[in-house]
Every structure is written in C-alpha cells, then in structure tokens.
Short mmCIF file of C-alpha atoms in Angstrom, two decimals:
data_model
loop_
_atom_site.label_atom_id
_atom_site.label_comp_id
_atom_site.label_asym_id
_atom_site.label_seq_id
_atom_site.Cartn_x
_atom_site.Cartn_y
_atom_site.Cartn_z
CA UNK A 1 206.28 190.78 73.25
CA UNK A 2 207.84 193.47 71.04
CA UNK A 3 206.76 195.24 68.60
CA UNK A 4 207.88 194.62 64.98
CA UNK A 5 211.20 196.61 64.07
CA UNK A 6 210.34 199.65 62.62
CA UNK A 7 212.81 201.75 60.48
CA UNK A 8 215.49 203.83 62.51
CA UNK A 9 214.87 207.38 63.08
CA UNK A 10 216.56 209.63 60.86
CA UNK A 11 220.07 210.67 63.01
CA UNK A 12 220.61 214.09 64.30
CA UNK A 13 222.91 215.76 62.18
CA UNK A 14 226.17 217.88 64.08
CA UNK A 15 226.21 221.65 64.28
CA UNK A 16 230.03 221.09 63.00
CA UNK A 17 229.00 219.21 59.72
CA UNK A 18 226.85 222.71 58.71
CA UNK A 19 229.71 225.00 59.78
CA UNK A 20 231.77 222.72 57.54
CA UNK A 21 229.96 223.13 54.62
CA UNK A 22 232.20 225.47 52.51
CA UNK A 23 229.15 226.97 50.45
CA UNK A 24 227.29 228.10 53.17
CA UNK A 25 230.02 230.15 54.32
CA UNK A 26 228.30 229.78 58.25
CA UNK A 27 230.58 231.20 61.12
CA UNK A 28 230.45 230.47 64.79
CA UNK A 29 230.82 234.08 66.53
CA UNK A 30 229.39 233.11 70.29
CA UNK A 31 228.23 230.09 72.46
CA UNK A 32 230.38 226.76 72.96
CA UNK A 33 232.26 225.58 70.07
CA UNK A 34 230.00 223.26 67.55
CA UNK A 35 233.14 220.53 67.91
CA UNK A 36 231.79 219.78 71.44
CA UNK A 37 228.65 217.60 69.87
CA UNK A 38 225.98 220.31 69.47
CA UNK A 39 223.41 217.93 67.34
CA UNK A 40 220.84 219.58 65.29
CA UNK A 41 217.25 217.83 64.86
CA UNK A 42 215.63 220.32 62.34
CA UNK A 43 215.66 223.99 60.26
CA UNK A 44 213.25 226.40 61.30
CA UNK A 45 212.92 229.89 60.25
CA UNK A 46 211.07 232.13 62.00
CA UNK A 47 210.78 236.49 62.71
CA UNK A 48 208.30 236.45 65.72
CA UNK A 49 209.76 238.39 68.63
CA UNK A 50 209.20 235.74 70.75
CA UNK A 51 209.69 232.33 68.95
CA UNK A 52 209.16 230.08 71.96
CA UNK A 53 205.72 228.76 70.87
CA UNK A 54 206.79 227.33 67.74
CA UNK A 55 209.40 225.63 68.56
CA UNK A 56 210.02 221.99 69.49
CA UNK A 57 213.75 221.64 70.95
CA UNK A 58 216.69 221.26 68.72
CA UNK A 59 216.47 223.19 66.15
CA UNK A 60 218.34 225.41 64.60
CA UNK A 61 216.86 228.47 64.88
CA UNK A 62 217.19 231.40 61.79
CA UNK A 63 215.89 234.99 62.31
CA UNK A 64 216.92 237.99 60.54
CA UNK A 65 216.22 240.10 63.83
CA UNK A 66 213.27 241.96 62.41
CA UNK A 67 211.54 242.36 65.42
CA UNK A 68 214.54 241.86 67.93
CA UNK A 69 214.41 243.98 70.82
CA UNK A 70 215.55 242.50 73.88
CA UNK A 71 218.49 239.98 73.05
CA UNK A 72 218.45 239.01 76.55
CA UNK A 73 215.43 237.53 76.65
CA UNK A 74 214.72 236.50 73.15
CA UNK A 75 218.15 234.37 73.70
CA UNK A 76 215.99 233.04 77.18
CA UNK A 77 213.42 232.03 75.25
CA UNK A 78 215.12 230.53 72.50
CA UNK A 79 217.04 228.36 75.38
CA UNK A 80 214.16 227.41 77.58
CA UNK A 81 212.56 226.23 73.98
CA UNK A 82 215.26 224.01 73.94
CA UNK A 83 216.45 224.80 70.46
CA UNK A 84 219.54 223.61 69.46
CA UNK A 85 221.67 226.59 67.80
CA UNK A 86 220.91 230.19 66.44
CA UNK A 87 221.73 231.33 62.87
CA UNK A 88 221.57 235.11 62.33
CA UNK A 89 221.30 236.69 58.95
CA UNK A 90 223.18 239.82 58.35
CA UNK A 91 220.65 240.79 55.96
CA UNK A 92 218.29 242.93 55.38
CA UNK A 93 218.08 244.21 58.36
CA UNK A 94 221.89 244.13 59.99
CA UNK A 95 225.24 244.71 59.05
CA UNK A 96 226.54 242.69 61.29
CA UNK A 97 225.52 240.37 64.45
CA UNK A 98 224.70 242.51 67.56
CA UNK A 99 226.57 242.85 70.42
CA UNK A 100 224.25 242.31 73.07
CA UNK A 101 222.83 239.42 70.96
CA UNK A 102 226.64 237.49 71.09
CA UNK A 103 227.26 238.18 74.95
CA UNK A 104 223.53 236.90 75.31
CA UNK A 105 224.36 234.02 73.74
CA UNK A 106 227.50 233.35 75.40
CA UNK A 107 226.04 233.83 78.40
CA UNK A 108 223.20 231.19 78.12
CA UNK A 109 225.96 229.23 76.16
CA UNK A 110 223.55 229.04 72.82
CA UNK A 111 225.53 228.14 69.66
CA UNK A 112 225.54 231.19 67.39
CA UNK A 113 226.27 231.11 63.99
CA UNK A 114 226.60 234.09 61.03
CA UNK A 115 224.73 233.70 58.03
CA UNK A 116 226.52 235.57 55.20
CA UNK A 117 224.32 238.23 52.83
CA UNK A 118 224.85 235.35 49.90
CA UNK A 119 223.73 232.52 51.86
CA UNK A 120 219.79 232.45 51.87
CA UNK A 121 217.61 230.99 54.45
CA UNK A 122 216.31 228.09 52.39
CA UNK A 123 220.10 227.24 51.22
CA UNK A 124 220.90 226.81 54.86
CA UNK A 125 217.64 224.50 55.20
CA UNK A 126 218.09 222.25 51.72
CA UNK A 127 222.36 221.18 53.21
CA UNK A 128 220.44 220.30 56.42
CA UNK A 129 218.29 218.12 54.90
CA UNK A 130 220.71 216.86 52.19
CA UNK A 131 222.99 215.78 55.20
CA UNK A 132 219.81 214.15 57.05
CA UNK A 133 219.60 212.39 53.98
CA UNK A 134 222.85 210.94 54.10
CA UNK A 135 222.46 210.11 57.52
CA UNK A 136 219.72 208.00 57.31
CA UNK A 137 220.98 206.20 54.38
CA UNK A 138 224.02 205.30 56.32
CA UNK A 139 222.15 204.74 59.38
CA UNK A 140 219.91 201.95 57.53
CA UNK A 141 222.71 201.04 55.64
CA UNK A 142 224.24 200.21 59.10
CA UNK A 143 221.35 198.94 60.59
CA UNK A 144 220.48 196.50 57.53
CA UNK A 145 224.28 195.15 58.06
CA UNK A 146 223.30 194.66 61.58
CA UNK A 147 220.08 192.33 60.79
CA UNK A 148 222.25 190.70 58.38
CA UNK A 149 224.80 189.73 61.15
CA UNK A 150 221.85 188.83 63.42
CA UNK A 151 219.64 186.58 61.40
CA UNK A 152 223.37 184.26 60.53
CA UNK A 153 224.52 184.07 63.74
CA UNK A 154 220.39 182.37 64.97
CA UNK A 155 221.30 179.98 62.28
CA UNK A 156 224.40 178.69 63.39
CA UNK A 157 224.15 175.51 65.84
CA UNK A 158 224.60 177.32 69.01
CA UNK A 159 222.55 180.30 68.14
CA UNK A 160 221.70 182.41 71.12
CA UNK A 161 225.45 182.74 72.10
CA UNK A 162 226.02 183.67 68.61
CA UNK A 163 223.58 186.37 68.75
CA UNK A 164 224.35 188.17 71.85
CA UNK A 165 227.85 187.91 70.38
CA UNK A 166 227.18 189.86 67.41
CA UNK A 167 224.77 191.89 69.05
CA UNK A 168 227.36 193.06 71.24
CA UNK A 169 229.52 193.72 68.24
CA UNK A 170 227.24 195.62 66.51
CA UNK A 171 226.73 197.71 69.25
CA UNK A 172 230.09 197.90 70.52
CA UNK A 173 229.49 196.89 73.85
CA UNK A 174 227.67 194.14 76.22
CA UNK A 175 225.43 192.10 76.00
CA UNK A 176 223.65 189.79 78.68
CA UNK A 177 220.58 187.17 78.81
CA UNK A 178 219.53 186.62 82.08
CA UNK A 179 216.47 184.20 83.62
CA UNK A 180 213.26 185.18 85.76
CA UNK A 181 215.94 185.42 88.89
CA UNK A 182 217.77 187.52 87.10
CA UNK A 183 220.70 184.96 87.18
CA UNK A 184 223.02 185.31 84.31
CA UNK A 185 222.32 182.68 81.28
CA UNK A 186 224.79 183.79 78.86
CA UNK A 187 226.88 187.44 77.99
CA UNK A 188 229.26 188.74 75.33
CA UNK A 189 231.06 191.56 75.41
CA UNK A 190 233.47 193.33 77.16
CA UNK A 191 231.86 193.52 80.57
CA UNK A 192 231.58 196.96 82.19
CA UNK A 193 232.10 198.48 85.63
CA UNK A 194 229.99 197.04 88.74
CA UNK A 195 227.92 200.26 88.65
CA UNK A 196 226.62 199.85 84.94
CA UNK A 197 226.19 195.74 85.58
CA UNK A 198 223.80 196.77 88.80
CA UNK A 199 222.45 199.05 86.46
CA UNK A 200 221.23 196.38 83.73
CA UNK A 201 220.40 193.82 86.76
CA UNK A 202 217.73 196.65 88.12
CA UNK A 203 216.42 197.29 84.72
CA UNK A 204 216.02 193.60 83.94
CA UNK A 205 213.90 193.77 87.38
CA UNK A 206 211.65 196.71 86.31
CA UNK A 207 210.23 194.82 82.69
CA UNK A 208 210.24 191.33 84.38
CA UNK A 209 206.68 190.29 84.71
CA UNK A 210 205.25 190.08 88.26
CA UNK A 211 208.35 192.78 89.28
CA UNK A 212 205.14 194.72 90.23
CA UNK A 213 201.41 194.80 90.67
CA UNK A 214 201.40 196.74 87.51
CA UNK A 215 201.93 195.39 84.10
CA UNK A 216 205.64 195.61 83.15
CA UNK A 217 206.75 198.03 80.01
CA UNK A 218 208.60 195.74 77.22
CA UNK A 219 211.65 198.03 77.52
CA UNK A 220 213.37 200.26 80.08
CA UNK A 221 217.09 202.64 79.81
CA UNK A 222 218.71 204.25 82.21
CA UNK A 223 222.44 206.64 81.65
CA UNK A 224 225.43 205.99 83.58
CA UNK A 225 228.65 207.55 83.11
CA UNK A 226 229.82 204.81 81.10
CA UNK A 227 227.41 205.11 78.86
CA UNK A 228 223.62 203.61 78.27
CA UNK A 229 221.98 200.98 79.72
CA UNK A 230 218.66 198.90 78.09
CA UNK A 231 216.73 195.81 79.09
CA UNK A 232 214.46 194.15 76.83
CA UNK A 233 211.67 191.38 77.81
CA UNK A 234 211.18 188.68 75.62
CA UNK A 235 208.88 186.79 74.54
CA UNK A 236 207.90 183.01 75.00
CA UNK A 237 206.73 183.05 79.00
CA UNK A 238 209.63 181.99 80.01
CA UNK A 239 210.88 185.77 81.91
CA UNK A 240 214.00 186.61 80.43
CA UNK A 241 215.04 189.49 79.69
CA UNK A 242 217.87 190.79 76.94
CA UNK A 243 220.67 193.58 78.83
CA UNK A 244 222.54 196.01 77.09
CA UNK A 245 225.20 198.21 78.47
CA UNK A 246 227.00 200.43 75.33
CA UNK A 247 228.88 203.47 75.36
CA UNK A 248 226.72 205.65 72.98
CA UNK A 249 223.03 205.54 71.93
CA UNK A 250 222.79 205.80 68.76
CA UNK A 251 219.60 206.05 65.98
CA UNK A 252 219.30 202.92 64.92
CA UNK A 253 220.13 201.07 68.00
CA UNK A 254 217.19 200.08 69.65
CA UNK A 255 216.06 198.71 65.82
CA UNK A 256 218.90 196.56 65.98
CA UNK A 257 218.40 195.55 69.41
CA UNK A 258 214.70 194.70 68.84
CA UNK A 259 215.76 192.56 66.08
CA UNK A 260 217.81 190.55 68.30
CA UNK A 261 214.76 190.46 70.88
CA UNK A 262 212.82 188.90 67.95
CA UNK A 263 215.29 186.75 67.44
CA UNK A 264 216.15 185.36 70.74
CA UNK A 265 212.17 185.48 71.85
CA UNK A 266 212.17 182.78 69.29
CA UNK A 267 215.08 180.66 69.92
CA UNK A 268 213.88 180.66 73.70
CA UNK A 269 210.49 180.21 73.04
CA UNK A 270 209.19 176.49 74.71
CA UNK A 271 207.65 175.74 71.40
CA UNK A 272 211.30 175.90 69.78
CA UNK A 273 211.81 172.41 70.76
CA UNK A 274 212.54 169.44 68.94
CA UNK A 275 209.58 169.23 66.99
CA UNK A 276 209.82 173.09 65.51
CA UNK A 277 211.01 172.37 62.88
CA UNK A 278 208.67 169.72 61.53
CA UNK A 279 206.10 172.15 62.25
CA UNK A 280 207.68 175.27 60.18
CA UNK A 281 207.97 172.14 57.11
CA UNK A 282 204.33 171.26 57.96
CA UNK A 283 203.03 174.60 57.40
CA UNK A 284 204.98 175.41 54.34
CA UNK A 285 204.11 171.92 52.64
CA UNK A 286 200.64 172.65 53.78
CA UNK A 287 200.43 176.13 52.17
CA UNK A 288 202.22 174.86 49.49
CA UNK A 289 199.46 172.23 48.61
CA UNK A 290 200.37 169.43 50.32
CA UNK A 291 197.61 166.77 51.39
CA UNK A 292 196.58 167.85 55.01
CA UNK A 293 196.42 164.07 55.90
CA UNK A 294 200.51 164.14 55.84
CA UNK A 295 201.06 167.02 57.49
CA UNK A 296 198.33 166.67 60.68
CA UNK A 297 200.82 164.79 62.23
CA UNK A 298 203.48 167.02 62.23
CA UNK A 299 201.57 170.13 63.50
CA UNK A 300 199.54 168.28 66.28
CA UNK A 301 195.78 167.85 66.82
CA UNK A 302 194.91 172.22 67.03
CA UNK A 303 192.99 173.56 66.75
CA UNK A 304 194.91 176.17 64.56
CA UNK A 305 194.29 179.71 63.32
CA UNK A 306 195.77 181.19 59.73
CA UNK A 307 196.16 184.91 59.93
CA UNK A 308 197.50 186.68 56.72
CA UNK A 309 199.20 189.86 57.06
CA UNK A 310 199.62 192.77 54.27
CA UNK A 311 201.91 196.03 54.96
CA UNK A 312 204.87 196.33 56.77
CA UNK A 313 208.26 196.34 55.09
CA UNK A 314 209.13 193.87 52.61
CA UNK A 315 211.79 192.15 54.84
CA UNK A 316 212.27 188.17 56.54
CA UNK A 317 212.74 190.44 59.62
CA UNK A 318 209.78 191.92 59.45
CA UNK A 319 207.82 188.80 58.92
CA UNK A 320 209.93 187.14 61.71
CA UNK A 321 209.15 189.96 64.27
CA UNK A 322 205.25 189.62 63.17
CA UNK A 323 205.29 185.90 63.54
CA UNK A 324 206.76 187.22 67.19
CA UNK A 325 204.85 189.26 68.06
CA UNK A 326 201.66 186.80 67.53
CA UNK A 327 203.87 184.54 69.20
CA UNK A 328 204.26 182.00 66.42
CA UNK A 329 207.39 180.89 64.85
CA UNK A 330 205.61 179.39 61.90
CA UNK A 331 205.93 182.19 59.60
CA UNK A 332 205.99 181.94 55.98
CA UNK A 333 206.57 185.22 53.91
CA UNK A 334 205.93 185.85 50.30
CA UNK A 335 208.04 188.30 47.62
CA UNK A 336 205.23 190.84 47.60
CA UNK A 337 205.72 191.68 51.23
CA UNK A 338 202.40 189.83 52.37
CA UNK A 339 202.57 187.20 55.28
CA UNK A 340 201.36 183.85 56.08
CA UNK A 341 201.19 182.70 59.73
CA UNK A 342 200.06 180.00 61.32
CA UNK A 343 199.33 179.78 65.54
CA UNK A 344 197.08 177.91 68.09
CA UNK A 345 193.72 178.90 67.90
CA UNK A 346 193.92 179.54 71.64
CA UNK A 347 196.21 182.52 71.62
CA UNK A 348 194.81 185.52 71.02
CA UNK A 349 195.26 188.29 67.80
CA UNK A 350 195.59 191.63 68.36
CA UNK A 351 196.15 194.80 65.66
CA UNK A 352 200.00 194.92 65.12
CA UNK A 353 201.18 198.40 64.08
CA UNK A 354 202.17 198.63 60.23
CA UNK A 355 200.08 195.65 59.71
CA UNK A 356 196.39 194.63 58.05
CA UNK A 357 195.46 191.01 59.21
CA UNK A 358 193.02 188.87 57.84
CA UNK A 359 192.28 185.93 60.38
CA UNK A 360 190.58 182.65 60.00
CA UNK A 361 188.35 180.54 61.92
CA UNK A 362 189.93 178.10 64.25
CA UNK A 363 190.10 174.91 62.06
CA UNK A 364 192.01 171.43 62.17
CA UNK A 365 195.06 170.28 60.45
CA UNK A 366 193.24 168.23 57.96
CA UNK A 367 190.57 171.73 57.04
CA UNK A 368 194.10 174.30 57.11
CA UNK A 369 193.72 174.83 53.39
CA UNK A 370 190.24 176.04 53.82
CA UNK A 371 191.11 178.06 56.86
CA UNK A 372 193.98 179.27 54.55
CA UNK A 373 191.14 180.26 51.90
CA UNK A 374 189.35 182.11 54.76
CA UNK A 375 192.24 184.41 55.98
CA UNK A 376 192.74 185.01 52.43
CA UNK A 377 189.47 186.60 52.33
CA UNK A 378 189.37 188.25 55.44
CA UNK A 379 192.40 190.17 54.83
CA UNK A 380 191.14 191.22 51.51
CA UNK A 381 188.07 192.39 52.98
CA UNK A 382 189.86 194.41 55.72
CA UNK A 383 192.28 195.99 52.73
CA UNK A 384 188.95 196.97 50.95
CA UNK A 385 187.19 198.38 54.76
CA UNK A 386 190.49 199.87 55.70
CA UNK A 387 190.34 198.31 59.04
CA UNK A 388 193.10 196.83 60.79
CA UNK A 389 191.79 193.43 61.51
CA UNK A 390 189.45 191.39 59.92
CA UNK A 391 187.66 187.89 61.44
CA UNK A 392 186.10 185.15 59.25
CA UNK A 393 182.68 185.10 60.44
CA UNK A 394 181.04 181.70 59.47
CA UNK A 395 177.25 183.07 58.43
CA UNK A 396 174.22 180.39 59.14
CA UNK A 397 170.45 180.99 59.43
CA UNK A 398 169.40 182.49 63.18
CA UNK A 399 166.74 180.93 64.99
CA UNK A 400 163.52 183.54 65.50
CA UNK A 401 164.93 184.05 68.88
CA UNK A 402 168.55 184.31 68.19
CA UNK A 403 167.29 186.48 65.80
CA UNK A 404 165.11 188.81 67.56
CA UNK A 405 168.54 189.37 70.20
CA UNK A 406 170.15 190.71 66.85
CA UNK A 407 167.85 193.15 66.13
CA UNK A 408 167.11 194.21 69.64
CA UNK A 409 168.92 197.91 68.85
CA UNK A 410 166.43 198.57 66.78
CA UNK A 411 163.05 197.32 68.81
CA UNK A 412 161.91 201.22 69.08
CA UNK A 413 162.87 202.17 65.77
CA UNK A 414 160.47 200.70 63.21
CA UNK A 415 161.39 203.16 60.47
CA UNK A 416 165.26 202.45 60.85
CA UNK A 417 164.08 198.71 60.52
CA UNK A 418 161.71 198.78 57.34
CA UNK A 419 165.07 201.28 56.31
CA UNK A 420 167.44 198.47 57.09
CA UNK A 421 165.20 195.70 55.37
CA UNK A 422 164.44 197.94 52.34
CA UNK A 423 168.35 198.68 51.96
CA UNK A 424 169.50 195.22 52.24
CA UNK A 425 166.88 193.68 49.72
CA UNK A 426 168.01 196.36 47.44
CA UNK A 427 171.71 195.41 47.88
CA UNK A 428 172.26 198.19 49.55
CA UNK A 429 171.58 200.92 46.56
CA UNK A 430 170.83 203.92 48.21
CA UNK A 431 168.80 205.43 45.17
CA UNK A 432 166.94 202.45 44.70
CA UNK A 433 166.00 202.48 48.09
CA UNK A 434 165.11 205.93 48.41
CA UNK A 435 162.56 205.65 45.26
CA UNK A 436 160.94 202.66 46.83
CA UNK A 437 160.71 204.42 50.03
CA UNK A 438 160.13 207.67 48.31
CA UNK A 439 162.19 209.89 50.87
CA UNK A 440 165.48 211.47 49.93
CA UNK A 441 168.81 209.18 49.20
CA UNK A 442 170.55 211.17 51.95
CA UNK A 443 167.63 210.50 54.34
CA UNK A 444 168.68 206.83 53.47
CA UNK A 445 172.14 207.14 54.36
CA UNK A 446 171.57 208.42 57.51
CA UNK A 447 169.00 206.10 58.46
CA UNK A 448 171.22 202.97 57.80
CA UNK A 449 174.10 205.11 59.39
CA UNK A 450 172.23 205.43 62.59
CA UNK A 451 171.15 202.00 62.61
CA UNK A 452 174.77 200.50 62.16
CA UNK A 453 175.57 202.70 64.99
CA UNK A 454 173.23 200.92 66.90
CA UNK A 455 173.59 197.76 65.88
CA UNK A 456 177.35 198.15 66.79
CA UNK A 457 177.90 196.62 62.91
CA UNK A 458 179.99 197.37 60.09
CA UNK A 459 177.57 197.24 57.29
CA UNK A 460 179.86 197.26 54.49
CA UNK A 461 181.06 193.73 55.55
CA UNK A 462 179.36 191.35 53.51
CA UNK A 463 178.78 188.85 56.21
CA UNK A 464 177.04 190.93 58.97
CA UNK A 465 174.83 192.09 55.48
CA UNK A 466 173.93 188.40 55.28
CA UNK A 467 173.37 187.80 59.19
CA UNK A 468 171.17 190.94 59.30
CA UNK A 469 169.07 189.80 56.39
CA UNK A 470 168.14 186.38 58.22
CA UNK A 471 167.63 188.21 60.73
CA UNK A 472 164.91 190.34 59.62
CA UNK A 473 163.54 187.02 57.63
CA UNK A 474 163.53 185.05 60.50
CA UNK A 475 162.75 187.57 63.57
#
C-alpha cells in the first residue's frame, strides 16, 4: 500500500529563467545555450580550488576565481560533480572571464554564465530562490487542481473510469489499470507506441506481488523515448496495478499519481462492496454519539480497532490516503487536521510517516465509544512521549508469577529494584527519591535509566508505571 501523498518537491528552476532576469544582468559566454533545458536545483557559492567535495549535482556553481589555476581541471571537477551551470564574477579578482576557463567550458559543454561587477553573489542566490518560490506555488497550485479533479471524478457513478480519465488528463498522457495477469481492466488516454505499452506491461510485472521471491517495491519507472513510464501497486489484495505512460516527468507528478493510487486502492478494495457504505454511516453515527446497539449491525460482529491520527496535512486527501494506507476506508477527518479511523482488529498498524497514532484495544461494536475514548488517550499520550505510535494497554493486577517474569531484568540488580520501587512510590520525583535513598538525584536518574533499559519499558508511560508497581507488590 502507498504511502500518504506528501507535498511535491519544489521544481527545478531553468538556467534561461536566471539569464532572463533583466536585473541580474547574467550573460551566457560558453557551454550549450541555457534554451536547451539546462535546469538548476540550487545556488552555491564557493572559492575552494577544487569544489568537487561540496557539491551535490545541479547547482549552479559561483566562484570569483580566487584560487583558479588550472581551468581545465577545475571545469573537470565541476562536471564530474555534476553541477548544473557556472557563474563567474568579474570581480575582484578579474576583468573579465578567462580564456582558457570559456574553451574549458565549451569543451566539457558546462553552461557558463558572466556575473557583472554590480550584480553580487547573494543577489544572484535571493532571484533563484524567489523563482523556486514561484515554482512551487504553481506546482501545488497545479497539483491541488489535480486532487480536486481526482476526488470528483471517484464520486461519480462509474468512478474508476472516471479517474484514470482525469488522471490521464492531468498528466497529459495514459493511463491503464490492469489485473494480477496483467490483462487490461480499463485505460484512458491517448495510447502510445507498442514499445512504451511493453514498457508499462513489464513494470506492472516487477511491483506485482509474487513477480518474485522477493517482496515487490510499491512503485517502479523506466524512460523511453516517448517519454516516462510508472506502475503503481494498489492496495486491497486484489494485484492490480495503476500504468502510466506520459511524455514529461514532472515535480508534482508522482503526488498526483499517488493520489489516484489512493483513490482507486479504495474503489477496488473487496470491502468496497455493497455494504461500504452503511459502514462509513455506521462509524460516523457512532463517533457522532449514536447508540452502539443501532449501528452493530451495520459494521458487523468485529472485533474492531479505533486508531486516531494527529499530523499530516490538513487535507480529505490526506486522511483518505491514511485510511489507505491502514487499509480502511472508514475514515472520518476533523477541521483541526486530526483523524478518526476505524479497521478490523485483525489487520495490523504500523507507524505511517507524517503521522502520530493513538490505537485502541480491539473492542466490539456495541463498546466502540469506549474504544473511541481509548485511542483518544493513546494518541495524546504518544503527542506528550513524542513517539510515533501509541497502544492502549488495559492495566490489571499480575499474579506473583506473572509478576516475577516482569521483573526478571532486574533479578541481579537489587539496588536498581529497591531504585525502581522507591521511584515509583514517590511518583517518580527524582529529589524525593534521592533524599529517601540519600544518594545523589543524578545517581537516581541513571539508576531508573538503566533499569528501563532493561526492562525494555518506557517509563514515562503511565500504564507500564502502574504494571511495574503491581509488580513489585505482588512479586
């Protein structure tokens, strides 16, 4: 299952748009003319004589030539680096650009630009990041369009048609669902040549499960001369895959695309059947207050597990790609960005990027509101613990022998034990503890740190506090 859709990356930003840039006053003097799509990713200044450990790939490189002494290689270096373009200051230390430094760069067919006397180094750095700025802004702009387009066309009453369809549009090319056997389902699109269609069928192979002994990736892309190629596994069991075959690849893209994996992981989904949505109403009413004796028979006997969610962006799509990515359709967002979800106990919960996730004990329909309560908690807890996940962890008195297995980390370590007893009847004041013990408060601290280590525990979680403490009562 994929991932919820995270923000597009911010678009590289053409050589041609800085050259354009009247104030700058940049001027191309050697290398292969910025028109032909030389893309810069960043600004980075720099006077070393050999700049090649610094550097990333696709930048745009500015030097002054303090410490230039061999154009040839510096120009190498600045190549094998994989930056993007040079920009050469003609002051203080040059008149003009170099000679040897322009047939260098023609040579190795690096972009190489004059920065005028007037034009400073950080000027040249604020336009590039003014027009990554813009970029981005239409780029999400675009992208938020594209959800848009996406989440209408899964409402209408054939709605996986109607997605690939403006899927295809969005991306301005084709689109293809196809089953386990890789036999088509449904495309939109102008279709292209044989060679990128074999292209999409192979891919749809590589991130089908069971394609090999190892597990298969949730994505895989491939270039062909007529452009890119993607396949995308869904979710639901079922094997199918999403294909894409578009001309370009641009930023935002695969957000869009993984939108419409959410989307159509959903729709597919064999729990999207007739009775889905009685079961969305059931959870809502339920949430909502409703007495669990109505709504039991709507959702099935369970058991069931509430998980609430904080984090993420404050989005339907990024609920709805959570709610995927647990594999659960019955999502229920709220206006402060937080999440309510609700899935068979049986399927498992895992740490979702972005995300904090409180999670409930497996309850029936008729107990959901307590359940509810109990996420409620947990995620609270996990907010305050900075943890990713959080359990409810029902607490009861241990049996002496149940209770001597808890302590067991500790069988050799009296002191950490009278520590850890000490501690907890103290409520866990570490000054308190340290005066009735009469050693130092750090002495504490690392005591009851070396015994949570043991214990494998986190000992700020109220809970295993409790558990611990019958423990020691009862061991």
């Amino acid at each position: 299952m994929p991932e919820p859709a995270a923000a597009p990356p911010t678009p590289p930003i053409p050589l041609a748009s800085l050259l354009a840039d009247a104030d700058l006053g940049l001027r191309q003097v050697a290398g292969p003319p910025a028109a032909e799509g030389t893309a810069v990713h960043m600004v980075h200044t720099s006077e070393m004589a050999d700049p090649y450990p610094y550097l990333l790939g696709g930048e745009l490189l500015l030097s002054a030539g303090v410490l230039l002494k061999d154009a040839d290689r510096y120009v190498a270096r600045i190549v094998e680096a994989g930056a993007a373009a040079l920009g050469f200051g003609l002051a203080p230390v040059y008149d003009t650009v170099p000679a040897e430094l322009v047939d260098a760069c023609d040579r190795r067919g690096l972009p190489l630009l004059e920065v005028p006397p007037r034009t400073t180094f950080t000027a040249v750095a604020r336009a590039m990041w003014r027009l990554m700025a813009e970029a981005r802004h239409r780029e999400l702009r675009r992208v938020t369009q594209a959800q848009q387009g996406l989440a209408a066309a899964a409402a209408r009453p054939d709605p996986v048609p109607a997605v690939l369809h403006q899927l295809a549009v969005r991306l301005e090319g084709w689109a293809v669902l196809l089953d386990a056997d890789g036999t088509r389902l449904y495309a939109a699109g102008r279709e292209p040549g044989p060679d990128a269609v074999a292209g999409v069928a192979r891919l749809a192979r590589v991130v089908s499960p069971g394609a090999s002994p190892r597990p298969a990736p949730a994505s895989a892309t491939d270039l062909v001369d007529a452009g890119h190629l993607s396949a995308y596994a869904l979710g639901g069991g079922e094997g199918l895959v999403l294909g894409l075959a578009t001309p370009a690849r641009e930023a935002g893209d695969h957000t869009v695309a993984g939108v419409a994996v959410v989307l159509l992981s959903l729709l597919t989904a064999p729990q999207q059947g007739t009775d889905a949505g009685s079961r969305s109403a059931a959870l809502v009413r339920l949430l909502l207050g409703a007495s669990p004796a109505a709504t039991a028979p709507l959702l099935g006997p369970g058991p069931w597990t509430v998980v609430h969610a904080r984090g993420g962006d404050r989005t339907a799509f990024a609920a709805t790609a959570l709610g995927a990515a647990l594999g659960s359709a019955l999502v229920d967002p709220d206006a402060d960005g937080s999440v309510r979800i609700l899935l068979p106990a049986a399927r498992e919960v895992t740490a979702q990027p972005g995300w904090t996730l409180g999670i409930s004990a497996p309850s029936d329909p008729a107990a959901l509101p307590a359940a509810d309560t109990q996420a409620a908690r947990a995620v609270r807890h996990a907010v305050a613990t900075r943890r990713d996940l959080v359990r409810h962890r029902e607490t009861a008195p241990l049996s002496p022998g149940e209770a001597r297995l808890r302590l067991a980390p500790l069988t050799d370590s009296p002191v950490l034990v009278e520590t850890l007893r000490t501690w907890l009847s103290l409520h866990g004041s570490w000054d308190r503890t340290a005066a009735a013990m009469d050693i130092h408060r750090n002495t504490v601290r690392q005591r009851i740190a070396r015994a949570a280590r043991l214990l494998e525990e986190d000992l700020d979680d109220v809970d295993v506090r409790m558990e611990l403490w019958f423990a020691l009562r009862h061991g």
